[in-house]
mmCIF file of C-alpha atoms in Angstrom:
data_model
loop_
_atom_site.group_PDB
_atom_site.id
_atom_site.type_symbol
_atom_site.label_atom_id
_atom_site.label_comp_id
_atom_site.label_asym_id
_atom_site.label_seq_id
_atom_site.Cartn_x
_atom_site.Cartn_y
_atom_site.Cartn_z
ATOM 1 C CA UNK A 927 0.128 0.021 0.140
ATOM 2 C CA UNK A 928 1.388 3.493 -0.609
ATOM 3 C CA UNK A 929 3.059 5.511 1.903
ATOM 4 C CA UNK A 930 1.127 8.866 2.719
ATOM 5 C CA UNK A 931 2.181 11.971 1.355
ATOM 6 C CA UNK A 932 3.100 14.542 4.326
ATOM 7 C CA UNK A 933 2.672 18.278 3.487
ATOM 8 C CA UNK A 934 4.181 20.559 5.626
ATOM 9 C CA UNK A 935 3.394 23.865 5.665
ATOM 10 C CA UNK A 936 6.524 26.783 5.990
ATOM 11 C CA UNK A 937 5.160 29.680 7.973
ATOM 12 C CA UNK A 938 4.691 28.723 11.624
ATOM 13 C CA UNK A 939 6.412 24.704 10.490
ATOM 14 C CA UNK A 940 9.269 24.485 8.726
ATOM 15 C CA UNK A 941 9.913 28.486 9.589
ATOM 16 C CA UNK A 942 9.764 29.474 13.140
ATOM 17 C CA UNK A 943 6.608 30.380 14.558
ATOM 18 C CA UNK A 944 5.069 33.381 13.208
ATOM 19 C CA UNK A 945 4.593 35.011 16.782
ATOM 20 C CA UNK A 946 8.314 34.704 17.174
ATOM 21 C CA UNK A 947 9.109 36.371 13.046
ATOM 22 C CA UNK A 948 5.956 39.248 14.573
ATOM 23 C CA UNK A 949 8.550 40.521 17.236
ATOM 24 C CA UNK A 950 11.691 39.729 14.974
ATOM 25 C CA UNK A 951 10.534 42.456 13.143
ATOM 26 C CA UNK A 952 9.194 45.345 15.821
ATOM 27 C CA UNK A 953 12.472 45.142 17.244
ATOM 28 C CA UNK A 954 14.668 45.943 14.042
ATOM 29 C CA UNK A 955 12.074 48.541 12.954
ATOM 30 C CA UNK A 956 10.369 49.003 15.732
ATOM 31 C CA UNK A 957 6.123 48.564 14.218
ATOM 32 C CA UNK A 958 4.803 45.985 16.875
ATOM 33 C CA UNK A 959 2.881 43.307 15.671
ATOM 34 C CA UNK A 960 -0.103 45.528 16.337
ATOM 35 C CA UNK A 961 0.419 48.269 13.991
ATOM 36 C CA UNK A 962 1.266 45.149 11.639
ATOM 37 C CA UNK A 963 -1.344 43.066 11.852
ATOM 38 C CA UNK A 964 -4.039 46.014 11.663
ATOM 39 C CA UNK A 965 -2.171 47.141 8.837
ATOM 40 C CA UNK A 966 -2.369 43.803 7.303
ATOM 41 C CA UNK A 967 -6.204 43.556 7.625
ATOM 42 C CA UNK A 968 -6.863 46.645 5.861
ATOM 43 C CA UNK A 969 -5.000 46.432 3.127
ATOM 44 C CA UNK A 970 -6.486 43.026 2.971
ATOM 45 C CA UNK A 971 -9.929 44.784 3.166
ATOM 46 C CA UNK A 972 -9.455 47.333 0.820
ATOM 47 C CA UNK A 973 -9.405 43.955 -2.087
ATOM 48 C CA UNK A 974 -11.358 42.404 0.014
ATOM 49 C CA UNK A 975 -9.445 39.839 1.193
ATOM 50 C CA UNK A 976 -7.708 38.148 3.696
ATOM 51 C CA UNK A 977 -4.782 40.446 5.500
ATOM 52 C CA UNK A 978 -2.221 38.692 3.392
ATOM 53 C CA UNK A 979 -4.220 37.122 0.478
ATOM 54 C CA UNK A 980 -3.008 40.343 -1.761
ATOM 55 C CA UNK A 981 0.569 39.288 -1.887
ATOM 56 C CA UNK A 982 -0.625 36.071 -1.083
ATOM 57 C CA UNK A 983 -2.460 35.134 -4.361
ATOM 58 C CA UNK A 984 -0.377 37.655 -6.355
ATOM 59 C CA UNK A 985 -3.104 40.434 -6.580
ATOM 60 C CA UNK A 986 -0.009 42.674 -6.035
ATOM 61 C CA UNK A 987 3.318 42.955 -6.172
ATOM 62 C CA UNK A 988 5.657 42.828 -3.518
ATOM 63 C CA UNK A 989 6.487 46.842 -4.161
ATOM 64 C CA UNK A 990 2.623 48.233 -4.560
ATOM 65 C CA UNK A 991 2.078 45.697 -1.418
ATOM 66 C CA UNK A 992 4.434 48.001 0.530
ATOM 67 C CA UNK A 993 3.012 51.198 -0.493
ATOM 68 C CA UNK A 994 0.052 50.212 0.240
ATOM 69 C CA UNK A 995 1.260 49.412 3.487
ATOM 70 C CA UNK A 996 3.171 52.530 4.476
ATOM 71 C CA UNK A 997 -0.129 54.370 3.704
ATOM 72 C CA UNK A 998 -2.412 53.079 6.021
ATOM 73 C CA UNK A 999 0.658 52.855 8.813
ATOM 74 C CA UNK A 1000 0.853 56.576 8.495
ATOM 75 C CA UNK A 1001 -3.074 56.398 8.285
ATOM 76 C CA UNK A 1002 -3.440 55.074 11.486
ATOM 77 C CA UNK A 1003 -0.030 55.968 13.287
ATOM 78 C CA UNK A 1004 0.110 59.623 12.977
ATOM 79 C CA UNK A 1005 3.927 60.841 13.018
ATOM 80 C CA UNK A 1006 4.856 56.579 13.130
ATOM 81 C CA UNK A 1007 8.950 56.353 12.205
ATOM 82 C CA UNK A 1008 8.882 54.098 9.367
ATOM 83 C CA UNK A 1009 13.075 54.607 8.476
ATOM 84 C CA UNK A 1010 13.963 51.342 9.625
ATOM 85 C CA UNK A 1011 11.652 49.662 7.862
ATOM 86 C CA UNK A 1012 11.664 48.348 3.732
ATOM 87 C CA UNK A 1013 8.195 48.004 2.846
ATOM 88 C CA UNK A 1014 9.065 47.661 -0.959
ATOM 89 C CA UNK A 1015 10.868 44.646 -0.167
ATOM 90 C CA UNK A 1016 9.293 43.283 2.970
ATOM 91 C CA UNK A 1017 10.177 40.027 2.606
ATOM 92 C CA UNK A 1018 13.819 40.419 2.840
ATOM 93 C CA UNK A 1019 13.937 42.405 5.702
ATOM 94 C CA UNK A 1020 11.073 39.695 7.405
ATOM 95 C CA UNK A 1021 13.282 36.905 6.202
ATOM 96 C CA UNK A 1022 16.582 38.594 7.703
ATOM 97 C CA UNK A 1023 18.775 36.250 9.982
ATOM 98 C CA UNK A 1024 15.752 33.437 10.038
ATOM 99 C CA UNK A 1025 16.551 29.819 10.534
ATOM 100 C CA UNK A 1026 14.268 27.001 9.725
ATOM 101 C CA UNK A 1027 12.689 25.130 12.793
ATOM 102 C CA UNK A 1028 15.115 22.279 13.483
ATOM 103 C CA UNK A 1029 12.936 19.884 15.024
ATOM 104 C CA UNK A 1030 10.382 20.004 11.845
ATOM 105 C CA UNK A 1031 13.280 19.405 9.187
ATOM 106 C CA UNK A 1032 14.196 16.404 11.381
ATOM 107 C CA UNK A 1033 10.827 15.291 11.383
ATOM 108 C CA UNK A 1034 10.572 15.610 7.139
ATOM 109 C CA UNK A 1035 14.061 14.294 7.061
ATOM 110 C CA UNK A 1036 13.047 11.469 8.687
ATOM 111 C CA UNK A 1037 10.126 11.155 6.852
ATOM 112 C CA UNK A 1038 11.538 10.799 4.353
ATOM 113 C CA UNK A 1039 13.833 8.863 5.033
ATOM 114 C CA UNK A 1040 11.566 5.749 5.795
ATOM 115 C CA UNK A 1041 10.131 6.098 2.538
ATOM 116 C CA UNK A 1042 7.141 8.835 3.125
ATOM 117 C CA UNK A 1043 6.760 11.271 0.397
ATOM 118 C CA UNK A 1044 6.881 15.146 1.313
ATOM 119 C CA UNK A 1045 5.069 18.485 -0.040
ATOM 120 C CA UNK A 1046 5.167 21.714 0.805
ATOM 121 C CA UNK A 1047 2.101 23.456 1.127
ATOM 122 C CA UNK A 1048 2.015 26.713 2.020
ATOM 123 C CA UNK A 1049 0.579 29.903 1.320
ATOM 124 C CA UNK A 1050 3.409 32.299 0.178
ATOM 125 C CA UNK A 1051 4.655 35.210 -2.285
ATOM 126 C CA UNK A 1052 5.978 35.337 -5.139
ATOM 127 C CA UNK A 1053 9.359 37.714 -4.435
ATOM 128 C CA UNK A 1054 9.616 36.038 -0.979
ATOM 129 C CA UNK A 1055 10.345 32.275 -2.738
ATOM 130 C CA UNK A 1056 14.716 33.331 -2.751
ATOM 131 C CA UNK A 1057 14.419 33.710 1.022
ATOM 132 C CA UNK A 1058 12.186 30.907 2.156
ATOM 133 C CA UNK A 1059 13.607 27.937 -0.155
ATOM 134 C CA UNK A 1060 16.929 29.220 1.248
ATOM 135 C CA UNK A 1061 15.032 28.446 4.810
ATOM 136 C CA UNK A 1062 13.823 25.104 3.735
ATOM 137 C CA UNK A 1063 16.679 23.721 2.565
ATOM 138 C CA UNK A 1064 18.290 21.755 4.629
ATOM 139 C CA UNK A 1065 14.894 19.726 4.419
ATOM 140 C CA UNK A 1066 16.693 18.854 0.710
ATOM 141 C CA UNK A 1067 14.554 18.221 -2.332
ATOM 142 C CA UNK A 1068 10.946 17.318 -1.506
ATOM 143 C CA UNK A 1069 8.393 15.224 -3.664
ATOM 144 C CA UNK A 1070 5.936 18.407 -4.819
ATOM 145 C CA UNK A 1071 5.730 22.094 -3.313
ATOM 146 C CA UNK A 1072 2.513 24.400 -4.535
ATOM 147 C CA UNK A 1073 2.412 27.536 -3.673
ATOM 148 C CA UNK A 1074 -1.095 29.974 -3.252
ATOM 149 C CA UNK A 1075 0.676 33.051 -5.248
ATOM 150 C CA UNK A 1076 1.787 30.253 -8.197
ATOM 151 C CA UNK A 1077 -1.474 28.860 -8.864
ATOM 152 C CA UNK A 1078 -3.734 31.415 -7.730
ATOM 153 C CA UNK A 1079 -5.525 30.193 -4.761
ATOM 154 C CA UNK A 1080 -4.812 29.955 -0.811
ATOM 155 C CA UNK A 1081 -5.195 27.791 1.796
ATOM 156 C CA UNK A 1082 -8.140 26.997 3.280
ATOM 157 C CA UNK A 1083 -9.745 27.109 0.246
ATOM 158 C CA UNK A 1084 -10.635 23.602 -0.347
ATOM 159 C CA UNK A 1085 -9.248 24.282 -4.592
ATOM 160 C CA UNK A 1086 -5.736 24.299 -2.930
ATOM 161 C CA UNK A 1087 -5.604 20.895 -1.757
ATOM 162 C CA UNK A 1088 -7.597 19.560 -4.585
ATOM 163 C CA UNK A 1089 -5.063 21.263 -6.652
ATOM 164 C CA UNK A 1090 -2.135 19.298 -4.436
ATOM 165 C CA UNK A 1091 -3.664 16.606 -5.074
ATOM 166 C CA UNK A 1092 -3.400 16.803 -8.882
ATOM 167 C CA UNK A 1093 0.354 18.316 -8.662
ATOM 168 C CA UNK A 1094 1.797 15.093 -6.528
ATOM 169 C CA UNK A 1095 -0.783 12.805 -8.186
ATOM 170 C CA UNK A 1096 -1.872 11.676 -4.792
ATOM 171 C CA UNK A 1097 -5.483 10.805 -3.708
ATOM 172 C CA UNK A 1098 -7.076 12.639 -0.961
ATOM 173 C CA UNK A 1099 -7.000 9.306 1.776
ATOM 174 C CA UNK A 1100 -3.156 9.326 1.347
ATOM 175 C CA UNK A 1101 -2.143 13.157 2.004
ATOM 176 C CA UNK A 1102 -2.122 14.454 5.772
ATOM 177 C CA UNK A 1103 -1.453 18.588 6.285
ATOM 178 C CA UNK A 1104 0.680 20.207 9.130
ATOM 179 C CA UNK A 1105 -0.423 23.689 10.032
ATOM 180 C CA UNK A 1106 0.071 25.538 12.539
ATOM 181 C CA UNK A 1107 -3.518 26.772 11.574
ATOM 182 C CA UNK A 1108 -7.134 25.255 12.690
ATOM 183 C CA UNK A 1109 -9.103 26.629 10.044
ATOM 184 C CA UNK A 1110 -6.590 24.904 7.629
ATOM 185 C CA UNK A 1111 -6.473 21.590 9.032
ATOM 186 C CA UNK A 1112 -10.350 20.963 9.454
ATOM 187 C CA UNK A 1113 -10.183 22.419 5.667
ATOM 188 C CA UNK A 1114 -7.755 19.740 4.572
ATOM 189 C CA UNK A 1115 -9.854 17.161 6.701
ATOM 190 C CA UNK A 1116 -13.097 18.538 4.925
ATOM 191 C CA UNK A 1117 -11.640 17.287 1.817
ATOM 192 C CA UNK A 1118 -10.372 13.529 2.641
ATOM 193 C CA UNK A 1119 -7.322 14.883 4.513
ATOM 194 C CA UNK A 1120 -5.418 14.194 7.529
ATOM 195 C CA UNK A 1121 -4.338 16.861 9.400
ATOM 196 C CA UNK A 1122 -1.611 17.775 12.042
ATOM 197 C CA UNK A 1123 -2.087 20.978 14.443
ATOM 198 C CA UNK A 1124 1.081 22.227 14.897
ATOM 199 C CA UNK A 1125 1.173 24.079 18.350
ATOM 200 C CA UNK A 1126 5.217 23.101 19.107
ATOM 201 C CA UNK A 1127 7.567 20.929 17.760
ATOM 202 C CA UNK A 1128 7.075 18.207 20.097
ATOM 203 C CA UNK A 1129 3.440 17.794 20.208
ATOM 204 C CA UNK A 1130 3.308 17.896 16.201
ATOM 205 C CA UNK A 1131 6.320 15.409 15.698
ATOM 206 C CA UNK A 1132 4.039 13.581 18.459
ATOM 207 C CA UNK A 1133 1.309 13.628 16.313
ATOM 208 C CA UNK A 1134 2.402 12.794 13.023
ATOM 209 C CA UNK A 1135 3.649 9.617 14.331
ATOM 210 C CA UNK A 1136 1.207 8.692 15.795
ATOM 211 C CA UNK A 1137 -1.219 9.504 12.999
ATOM 212 C CA UNK A 1138 0.585 7.407 10.572
ATOM 213 C CA UNK A 1139 2.717 4.807 11.874
ATOM 214 C CA UNK A 1140 6.210 6.453 11.297
ATOM 215 C CA UNK A 1141 8.939 5.715 13.914
ATOM 216 C CA UNK A 1142 10.024 7.485 16.356
ATOM 217 C CA UNK A 1143 12.478 10.955 16.002
ATOM 218 C CA UNK A 1144 15.081 10.283 18.304
#
């Protein structure tokens, strides 16, 4: 019987927790997580989409999106100092110094060593690809990468899971998603996938091993 294909999310699973990245960005630029998240939501609302959807669906280029972010930040925070922020090259600054989650890298490599297929299923941004690919490089070669900005659909839309199945040539019942967002896991299960919600590395590895029978990671 074919082994399941394990699809790892990038942001918050193979990367460090998103809260850590927001905190690092705050330290680097002075823009608080609350200010940044509010601006993300405002720019998304202008296009009637979710906060990061304008760039995760490539509706805006990074440069266009960056100009919108500067505008809404200045409108909502009169006098805010944006001199340390580089929104026109946001991804470069956001991912500066970021390294992959070593436990989840080990889990992905461990799965491959035991014959499981491994993919990356991510909501991501065209211009950020050089940075996130460098971060996940320690995972090694994967069987498939499905990226929202390349196919024009993002999690939790059920269509992205169907596209992933088609791209990898595997049926829903052979797919397992590891994702930090509950809504993405719920959406995956609704289309016949299995899913592990990442809350912390030890829990995710333990739950994944229990779900698919992967030998313990030592």
